[in-house]
Short mmCIF file of C-alpha atoms and ligand atoms in Angstrom, two decimals:
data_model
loop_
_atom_site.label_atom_id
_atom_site.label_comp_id
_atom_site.label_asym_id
_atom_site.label_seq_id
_atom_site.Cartn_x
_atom_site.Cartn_y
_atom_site.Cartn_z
CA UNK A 1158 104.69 78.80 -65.28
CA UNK A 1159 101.44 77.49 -63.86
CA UNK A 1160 100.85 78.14 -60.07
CA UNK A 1161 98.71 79.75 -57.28
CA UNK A 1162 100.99 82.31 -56.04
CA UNK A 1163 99.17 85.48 -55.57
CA UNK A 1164 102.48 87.53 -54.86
CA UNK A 1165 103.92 86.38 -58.33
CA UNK A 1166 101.17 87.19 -60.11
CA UNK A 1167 100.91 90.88 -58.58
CA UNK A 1168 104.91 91.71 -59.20
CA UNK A 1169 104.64 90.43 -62.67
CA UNK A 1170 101.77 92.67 -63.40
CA UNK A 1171 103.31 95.35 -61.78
CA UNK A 1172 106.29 94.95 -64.16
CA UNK A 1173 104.26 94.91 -66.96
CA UNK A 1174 104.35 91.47 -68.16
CA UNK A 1175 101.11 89.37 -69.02
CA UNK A 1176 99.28 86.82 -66.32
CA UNK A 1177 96.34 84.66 -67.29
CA UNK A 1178 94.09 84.96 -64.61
CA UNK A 1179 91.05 82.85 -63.58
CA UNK A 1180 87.72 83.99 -63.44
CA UNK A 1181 84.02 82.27 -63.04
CA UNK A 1182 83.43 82.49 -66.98
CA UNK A 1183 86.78 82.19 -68.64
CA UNK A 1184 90.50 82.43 -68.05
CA UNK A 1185 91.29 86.35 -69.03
CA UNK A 1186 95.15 87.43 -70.22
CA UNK A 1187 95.71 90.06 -67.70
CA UNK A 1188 97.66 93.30 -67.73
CA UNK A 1189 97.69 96.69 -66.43
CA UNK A 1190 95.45 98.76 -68.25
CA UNK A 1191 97.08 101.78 -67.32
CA UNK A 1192 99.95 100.84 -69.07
CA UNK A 1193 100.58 101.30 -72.70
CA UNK A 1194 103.13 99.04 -73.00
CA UNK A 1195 101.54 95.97 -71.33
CA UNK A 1196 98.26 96.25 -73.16
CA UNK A 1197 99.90 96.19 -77.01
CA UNK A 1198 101.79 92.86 -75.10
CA UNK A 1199 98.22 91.53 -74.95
CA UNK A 1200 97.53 92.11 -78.58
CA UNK A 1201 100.34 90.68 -79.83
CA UNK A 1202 100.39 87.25 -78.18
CA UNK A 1203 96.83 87.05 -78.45
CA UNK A 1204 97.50 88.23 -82.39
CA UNK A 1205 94.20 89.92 -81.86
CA UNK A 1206 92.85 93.03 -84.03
CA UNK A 1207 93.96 96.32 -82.89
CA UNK A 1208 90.21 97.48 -83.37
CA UNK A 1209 88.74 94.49 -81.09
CA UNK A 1210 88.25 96.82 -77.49
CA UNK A 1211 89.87 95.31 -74.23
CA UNK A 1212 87.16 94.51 -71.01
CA UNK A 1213 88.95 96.78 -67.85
CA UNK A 1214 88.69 94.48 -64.42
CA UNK A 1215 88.55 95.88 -61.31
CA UNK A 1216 87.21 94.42 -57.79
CA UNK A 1217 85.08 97.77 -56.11
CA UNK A 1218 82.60 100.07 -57.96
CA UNK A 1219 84.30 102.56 -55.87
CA UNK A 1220 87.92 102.33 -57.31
CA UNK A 1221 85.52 102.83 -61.05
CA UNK A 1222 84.60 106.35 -59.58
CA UNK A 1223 88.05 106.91 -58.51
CA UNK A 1224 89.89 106.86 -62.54
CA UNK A 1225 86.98 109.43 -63.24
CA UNK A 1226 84.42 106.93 -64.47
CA UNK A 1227 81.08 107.93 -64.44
CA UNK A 1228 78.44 104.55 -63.55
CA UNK A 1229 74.57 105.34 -64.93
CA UNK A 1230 72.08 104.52 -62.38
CA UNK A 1231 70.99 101.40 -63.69
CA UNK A 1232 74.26 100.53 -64.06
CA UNK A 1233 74.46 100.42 -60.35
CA UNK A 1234 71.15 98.66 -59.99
CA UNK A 1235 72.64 95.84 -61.64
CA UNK A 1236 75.86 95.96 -59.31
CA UNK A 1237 73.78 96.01 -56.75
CA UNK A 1238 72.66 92.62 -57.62
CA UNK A 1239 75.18 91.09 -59.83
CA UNK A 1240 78.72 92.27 -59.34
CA UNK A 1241 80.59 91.10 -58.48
CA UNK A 1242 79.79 88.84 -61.22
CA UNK A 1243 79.14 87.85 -65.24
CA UNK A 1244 78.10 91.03 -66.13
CA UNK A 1245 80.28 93.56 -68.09
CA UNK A 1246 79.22 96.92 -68.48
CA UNK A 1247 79.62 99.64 -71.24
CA UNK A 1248 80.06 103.06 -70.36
CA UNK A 1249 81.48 106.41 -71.01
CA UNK A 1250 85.20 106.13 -70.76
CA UNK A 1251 86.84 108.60 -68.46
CA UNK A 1252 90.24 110.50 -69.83
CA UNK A 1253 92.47 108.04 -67.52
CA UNK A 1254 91.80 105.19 -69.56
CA UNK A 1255 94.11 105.08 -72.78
CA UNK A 1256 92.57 104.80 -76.34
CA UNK A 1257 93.91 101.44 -76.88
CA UNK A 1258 91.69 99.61 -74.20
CA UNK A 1259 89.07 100.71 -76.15
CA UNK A 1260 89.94 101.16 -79.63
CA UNK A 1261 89.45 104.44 -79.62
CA UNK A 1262 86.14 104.52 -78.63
CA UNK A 1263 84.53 106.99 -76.17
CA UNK A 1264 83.34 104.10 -74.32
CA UNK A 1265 84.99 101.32 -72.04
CA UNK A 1266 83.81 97.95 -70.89
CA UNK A 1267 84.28 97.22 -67.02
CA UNK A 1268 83.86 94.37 -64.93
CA UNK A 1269 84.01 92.92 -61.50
CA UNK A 1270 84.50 88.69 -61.90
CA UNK A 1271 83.46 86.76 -59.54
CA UNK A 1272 86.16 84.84 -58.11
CA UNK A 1273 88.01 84.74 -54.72
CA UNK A 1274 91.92 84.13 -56.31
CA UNK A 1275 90.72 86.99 -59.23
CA UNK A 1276 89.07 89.31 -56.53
CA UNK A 1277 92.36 88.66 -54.10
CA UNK A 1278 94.32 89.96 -56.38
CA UNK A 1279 92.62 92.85 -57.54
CA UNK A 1280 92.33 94.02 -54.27
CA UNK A 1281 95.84 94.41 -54.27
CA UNK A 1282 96.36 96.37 -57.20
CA UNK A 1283 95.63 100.47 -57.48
CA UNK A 1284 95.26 100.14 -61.25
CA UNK A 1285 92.81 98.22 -63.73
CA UNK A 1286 93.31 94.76 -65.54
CA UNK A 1287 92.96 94.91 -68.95
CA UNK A 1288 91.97 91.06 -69.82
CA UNK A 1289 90.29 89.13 -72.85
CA UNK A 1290 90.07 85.54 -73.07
CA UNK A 1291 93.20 84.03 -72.63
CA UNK A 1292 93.17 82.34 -75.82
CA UNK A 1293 94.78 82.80 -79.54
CA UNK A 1294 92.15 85.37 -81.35
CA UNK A 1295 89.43 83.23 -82.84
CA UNK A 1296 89.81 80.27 -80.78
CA UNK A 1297 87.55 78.56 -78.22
CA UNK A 1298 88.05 80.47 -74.20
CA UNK A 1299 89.91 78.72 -71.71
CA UNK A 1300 88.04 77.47 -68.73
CA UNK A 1301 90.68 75.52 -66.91
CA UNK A 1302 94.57 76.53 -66.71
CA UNK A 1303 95.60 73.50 -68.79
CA UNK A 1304 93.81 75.26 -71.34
CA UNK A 1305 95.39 78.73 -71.29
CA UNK A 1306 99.43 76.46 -70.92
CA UNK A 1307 98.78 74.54 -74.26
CA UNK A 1308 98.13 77.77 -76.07
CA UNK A 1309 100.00 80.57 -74.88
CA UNK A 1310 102.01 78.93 -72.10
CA UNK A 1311 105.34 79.75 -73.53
CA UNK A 1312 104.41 83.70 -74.51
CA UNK A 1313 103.44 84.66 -71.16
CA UNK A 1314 104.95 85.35 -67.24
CA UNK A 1315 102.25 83.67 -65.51
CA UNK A 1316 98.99 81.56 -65.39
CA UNK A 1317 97.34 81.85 -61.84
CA UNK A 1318 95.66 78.84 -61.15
CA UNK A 1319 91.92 79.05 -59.87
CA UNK A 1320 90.73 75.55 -60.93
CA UNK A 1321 87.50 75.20 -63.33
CA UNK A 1322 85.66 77.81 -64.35
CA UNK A 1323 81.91 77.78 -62.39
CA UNK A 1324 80.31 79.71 -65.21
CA UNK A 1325 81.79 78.52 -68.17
CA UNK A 1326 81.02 80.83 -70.96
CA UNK A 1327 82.43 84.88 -70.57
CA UNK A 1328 80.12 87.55 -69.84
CA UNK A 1329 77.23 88.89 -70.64
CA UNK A 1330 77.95 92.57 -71.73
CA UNK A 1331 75.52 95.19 -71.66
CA UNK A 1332 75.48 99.09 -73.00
CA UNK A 1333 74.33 102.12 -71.66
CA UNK A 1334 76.07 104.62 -74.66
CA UNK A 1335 72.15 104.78 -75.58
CA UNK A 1336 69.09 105.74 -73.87
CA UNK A 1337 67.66 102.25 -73.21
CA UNK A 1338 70.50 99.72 -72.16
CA UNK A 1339 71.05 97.67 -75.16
CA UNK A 1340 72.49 93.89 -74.87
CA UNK A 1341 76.04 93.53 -77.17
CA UNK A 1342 76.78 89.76 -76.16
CA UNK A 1343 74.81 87.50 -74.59
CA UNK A 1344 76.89 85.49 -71.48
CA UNK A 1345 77.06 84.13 -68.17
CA UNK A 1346 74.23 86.16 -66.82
CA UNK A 1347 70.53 85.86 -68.29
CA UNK A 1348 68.64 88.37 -69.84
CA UNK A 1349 65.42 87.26 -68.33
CA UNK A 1350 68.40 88.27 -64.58
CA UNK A 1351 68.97 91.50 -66.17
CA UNK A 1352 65.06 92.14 -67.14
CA UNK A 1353 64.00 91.44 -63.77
CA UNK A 1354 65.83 94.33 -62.16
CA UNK A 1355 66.00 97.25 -65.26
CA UNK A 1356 63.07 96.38 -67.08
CA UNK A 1357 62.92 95.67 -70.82
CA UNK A 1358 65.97 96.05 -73.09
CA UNK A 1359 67.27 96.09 -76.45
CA UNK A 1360 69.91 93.54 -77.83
CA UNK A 1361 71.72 93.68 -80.97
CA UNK A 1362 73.54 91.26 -82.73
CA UNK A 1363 77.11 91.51 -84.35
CA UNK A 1364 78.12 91.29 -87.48
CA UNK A 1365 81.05 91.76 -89.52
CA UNK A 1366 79.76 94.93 -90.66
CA UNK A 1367 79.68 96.62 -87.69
CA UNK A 1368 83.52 96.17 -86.64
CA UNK A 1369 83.73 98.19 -89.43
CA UNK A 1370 80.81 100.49 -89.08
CA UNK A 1371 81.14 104.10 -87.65
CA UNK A 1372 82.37 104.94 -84.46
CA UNK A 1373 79.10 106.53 -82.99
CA UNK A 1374 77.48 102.50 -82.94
CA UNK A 1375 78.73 100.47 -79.88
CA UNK A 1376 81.84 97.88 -81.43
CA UNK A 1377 79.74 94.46 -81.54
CA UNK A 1378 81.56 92.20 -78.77
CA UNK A 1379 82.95 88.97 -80.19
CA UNK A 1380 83.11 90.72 -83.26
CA UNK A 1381 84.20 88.69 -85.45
CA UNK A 1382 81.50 86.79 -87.38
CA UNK A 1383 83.68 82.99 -86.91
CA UNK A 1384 84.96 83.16 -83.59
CA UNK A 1385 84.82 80.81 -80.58
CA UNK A 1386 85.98 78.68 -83.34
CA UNK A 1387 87.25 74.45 -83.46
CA UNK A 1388 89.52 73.53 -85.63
CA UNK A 1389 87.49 70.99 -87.14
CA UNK A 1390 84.60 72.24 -89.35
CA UNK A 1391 81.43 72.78 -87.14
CA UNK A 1392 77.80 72.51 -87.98
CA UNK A 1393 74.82 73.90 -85.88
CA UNK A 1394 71.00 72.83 -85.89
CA UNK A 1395 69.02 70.48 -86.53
CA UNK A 1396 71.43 67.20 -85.79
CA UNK A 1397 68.97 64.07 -86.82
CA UNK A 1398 69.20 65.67 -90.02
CA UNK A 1399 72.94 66.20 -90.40
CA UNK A 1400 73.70 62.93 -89.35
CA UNK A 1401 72.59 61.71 -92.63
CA UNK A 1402 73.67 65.07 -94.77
CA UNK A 1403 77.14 64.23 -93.46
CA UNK A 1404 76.67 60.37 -92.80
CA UNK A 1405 80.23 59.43 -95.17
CA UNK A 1406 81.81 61.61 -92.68
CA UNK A 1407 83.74 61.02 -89.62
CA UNK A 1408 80.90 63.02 -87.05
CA UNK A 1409 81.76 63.71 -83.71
CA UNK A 1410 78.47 65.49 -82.05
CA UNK A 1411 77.68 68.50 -79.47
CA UNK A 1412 74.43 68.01 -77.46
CA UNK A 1413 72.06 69.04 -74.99
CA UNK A 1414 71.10 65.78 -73.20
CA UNK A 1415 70.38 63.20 -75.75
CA UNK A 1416 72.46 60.31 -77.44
CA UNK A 1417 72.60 59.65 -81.04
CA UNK A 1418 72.50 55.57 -81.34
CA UNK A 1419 74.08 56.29 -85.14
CA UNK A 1420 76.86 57.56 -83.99
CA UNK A 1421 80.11 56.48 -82.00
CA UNK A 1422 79.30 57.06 -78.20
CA UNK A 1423 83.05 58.40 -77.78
CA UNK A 1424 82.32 60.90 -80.18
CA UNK A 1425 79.35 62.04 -78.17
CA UNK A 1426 79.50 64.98 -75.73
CA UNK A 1427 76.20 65.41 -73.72
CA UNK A 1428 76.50 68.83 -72.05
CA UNK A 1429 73.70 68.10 -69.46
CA UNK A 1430 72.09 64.84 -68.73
CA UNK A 1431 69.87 66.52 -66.47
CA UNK A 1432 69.00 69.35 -68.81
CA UNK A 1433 70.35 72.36 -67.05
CA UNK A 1434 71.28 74.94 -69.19
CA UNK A 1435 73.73 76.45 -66.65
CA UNK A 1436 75.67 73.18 -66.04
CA UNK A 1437 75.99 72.84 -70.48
CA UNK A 1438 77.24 76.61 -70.72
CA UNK A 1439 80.04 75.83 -68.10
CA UNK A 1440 81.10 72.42 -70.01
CA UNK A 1441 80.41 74.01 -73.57
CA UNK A 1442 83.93 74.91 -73.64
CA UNK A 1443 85.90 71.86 -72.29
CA UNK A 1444 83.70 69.74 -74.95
CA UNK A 1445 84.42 71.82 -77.93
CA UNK A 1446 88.08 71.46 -77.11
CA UNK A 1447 87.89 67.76 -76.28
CA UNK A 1448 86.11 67.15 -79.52
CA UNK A 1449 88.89 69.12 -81.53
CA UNK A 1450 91.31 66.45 -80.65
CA UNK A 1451 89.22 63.78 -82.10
CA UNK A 1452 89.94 61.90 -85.27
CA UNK A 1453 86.35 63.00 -86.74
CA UNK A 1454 85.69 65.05 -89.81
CA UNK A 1455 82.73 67.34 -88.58
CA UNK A 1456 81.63 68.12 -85.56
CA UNK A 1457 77.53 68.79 -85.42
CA UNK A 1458 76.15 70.55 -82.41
CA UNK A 1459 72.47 70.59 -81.48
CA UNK A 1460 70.82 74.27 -80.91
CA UNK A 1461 69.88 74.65 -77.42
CA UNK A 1462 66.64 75.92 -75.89
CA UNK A 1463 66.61 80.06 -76.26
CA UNK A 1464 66.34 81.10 -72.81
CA UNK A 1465 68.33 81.08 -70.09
CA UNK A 1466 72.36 81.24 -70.62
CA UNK A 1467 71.15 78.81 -73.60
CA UNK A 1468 71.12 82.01 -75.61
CA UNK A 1469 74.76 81.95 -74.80
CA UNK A 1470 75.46 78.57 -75.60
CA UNK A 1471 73.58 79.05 -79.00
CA UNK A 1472 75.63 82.37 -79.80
CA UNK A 1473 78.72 81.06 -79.26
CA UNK A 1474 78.26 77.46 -80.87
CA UNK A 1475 76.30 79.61 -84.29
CA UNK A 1476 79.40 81.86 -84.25
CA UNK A 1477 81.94 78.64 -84.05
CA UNK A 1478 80.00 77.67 -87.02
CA UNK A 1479 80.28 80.40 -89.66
CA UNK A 1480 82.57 79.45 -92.42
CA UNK A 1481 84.40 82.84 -93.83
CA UNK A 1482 87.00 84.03 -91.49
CA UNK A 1483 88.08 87.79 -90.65
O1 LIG B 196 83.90 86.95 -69.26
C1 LIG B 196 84.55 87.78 -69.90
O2 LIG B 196 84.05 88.83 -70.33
C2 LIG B 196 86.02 87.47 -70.16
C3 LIG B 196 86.73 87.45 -68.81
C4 LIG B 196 88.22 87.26 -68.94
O3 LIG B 196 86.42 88.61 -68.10
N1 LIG B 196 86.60 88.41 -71.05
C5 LIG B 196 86.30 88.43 -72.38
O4 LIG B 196 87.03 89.36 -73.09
O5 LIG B 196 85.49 87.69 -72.89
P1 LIG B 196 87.12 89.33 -74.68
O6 LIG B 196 88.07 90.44 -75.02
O7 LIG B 196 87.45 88.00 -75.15
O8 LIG B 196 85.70 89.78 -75.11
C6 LIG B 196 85.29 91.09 -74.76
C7 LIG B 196 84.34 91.63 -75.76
C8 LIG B 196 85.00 91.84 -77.10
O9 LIG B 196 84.27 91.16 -78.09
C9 LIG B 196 84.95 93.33 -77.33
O10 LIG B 196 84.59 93.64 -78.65
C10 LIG B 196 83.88 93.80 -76.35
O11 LIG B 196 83.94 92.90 -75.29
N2 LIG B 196 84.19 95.13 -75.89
C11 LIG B 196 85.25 95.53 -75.17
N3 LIG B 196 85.25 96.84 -74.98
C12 LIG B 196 84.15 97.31 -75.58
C13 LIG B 196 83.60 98.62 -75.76
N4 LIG B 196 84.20 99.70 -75.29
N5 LIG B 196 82.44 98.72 -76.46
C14 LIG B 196 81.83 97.62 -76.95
N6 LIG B 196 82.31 96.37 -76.84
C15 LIG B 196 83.45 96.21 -76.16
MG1 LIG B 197 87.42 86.39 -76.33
#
């Protein structure tokens, strides 16, 4: 059931059942974090890993201090400026917060998203929502409520509508287990944001190894080497080039701001005409689903400028791209 009923959504999570709610990067699949039961729900009809941590949302940094968490001070230099917001934040969990938000871990991921319906409802709640993206493990996020109905529409309570997703691509999640903050995913919030108010920091980048790896190193975020994946087989780089590499292929293409005359126009998704990197990341998503429905072969994205939420857009369209799966 698709609607905008605040009330609904709060007794369902209060029963334990699963909501999709909106926020300004993706659609998350909400439940109480505080309850056991509700979170393995989550797993399940996401079919997500048991080892794959769960982001906690909550609307105050003072309702954080309240379940025992303890918020580094540069932590809450960044709040100051960007939470409510695309930033998610790793820090030492607190005892109140069950192992299987966070795989066990000693640390938890928190957030406050940036959205009125979201931040409504949170408001209203005394305990946390535990909430990935609301879509089947591996697959694309969901940036409208359409989205979230065609995949998981029948295996959950809810889906609170809050319209199109301003941000587009989910959030930028940064560490402080170690001395200097270290970058895990790069998201809806710029490093060159995050540099300007903590100084320089480190950024590492997942790979399959590391899901694995011991539990003292941080759990790389969007894990999972393929992931943000199409259906259709995806290549990323240098697209002049793979037009003719793939030319007896069906192509369907991914780009900045420029048209291909080779190819079929309708197979063409131009991100930004005016070449803003913040309007591409929040149609990045839309496109790779509207291009999955084509009758095309291959779809060949472009790699974006690396700065900006470009870095974003170029992690997420490189990780779409990989061809083993985990
Ligand atoms: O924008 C977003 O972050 C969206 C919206 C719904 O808030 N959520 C989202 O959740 O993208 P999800 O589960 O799809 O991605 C969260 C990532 C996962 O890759 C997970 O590995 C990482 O965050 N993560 C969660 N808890 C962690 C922890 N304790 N330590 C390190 N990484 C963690
Ligand atoms: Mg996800």
């Amino acid at each position: 059931m698709i609607g905008t009923d605040l009330n609904t959504a709060i007794n369902f999570l209060k029963q334990g059942e699963l909501v999709a709610i909106p926020t300004e990067t993706v659609y998350g699949l909400a439940a109480n974090a505080f309850d056991i039961t509700a979170v393995t729900k989550i797993y399940k009809v996401k079919d997500r890993p048991q080892f794959n941590p769960l982001i906690i949302h909550t609307d105050s940094i003072e309702k954080l201090k309240s379940w025992g968490l303890i918020l580094p001070e540069k932590m809450l230099q960044l709040a100051a400026q960007f939470s409510p917001g695309p930033l998610t934040y790793v820090i030492k969990k607190s005892s109140l917060i069950p192992d299987i938000i966070t795989a066990g871990n000693d640390a938890v991921a928190v957030r406050i998203p940036n959205h009125p319906l979201a931040l409504a409802l949170l408001k209203e709640l005394n305990f946390p929502l535990a909430a990935p993206s609301a879509n089947p493990s591996g697959y694309v996020s969901p940036t409208n409520a359409m989205h979230v109905e065609e995949q998981l529409g029948n295996k959950i309570s809810y889906i609170l509508d809050g319209g199109e997703c301003k941000v587009g691509v989910e959030s930028t999640i940064i560490s402080f287990m170690d001395d200097v903050p270290t970058i895990l995913r790069f998201g809806g919030l710029s490093l060159e944001a995050i540099e300007s108010v903590i100084g320089k920091v480190n950024t590492v980048f997942s790979s399959p190894l590391t899901v694995h790896g011991s539990q003292s190193k941080p759990i790389a975020p969007g894990m999972l080497s393929r992931h943000y994946a199409t259906t259709h087989r995806l290549i990323f780089g240098d697209v002049e080039k793979n037009i003719s590499a793939y030319s007896s292929n069906k192509i369907g293409i991914i780009s900045f701001h420029k048209k291909y005359d080779s190819v079929l126009e309708e197979h063409q998704f131009i991100l930004s005409k005016n070449k803003n990197l913040d309007e591409a990341a929040q149609k990045l998503f839309s496109a790779m689903r509207e291009i999955d429905k084509l009758n095309i072969d291959v779809i060949l994205a472009e790699k974006f400028p690396d700065e900006g939420l470009g870095r974003a857009i170029n992690d997420r369209l490189k990780r779409a791209s990989v061809e083993e799966s985990y």
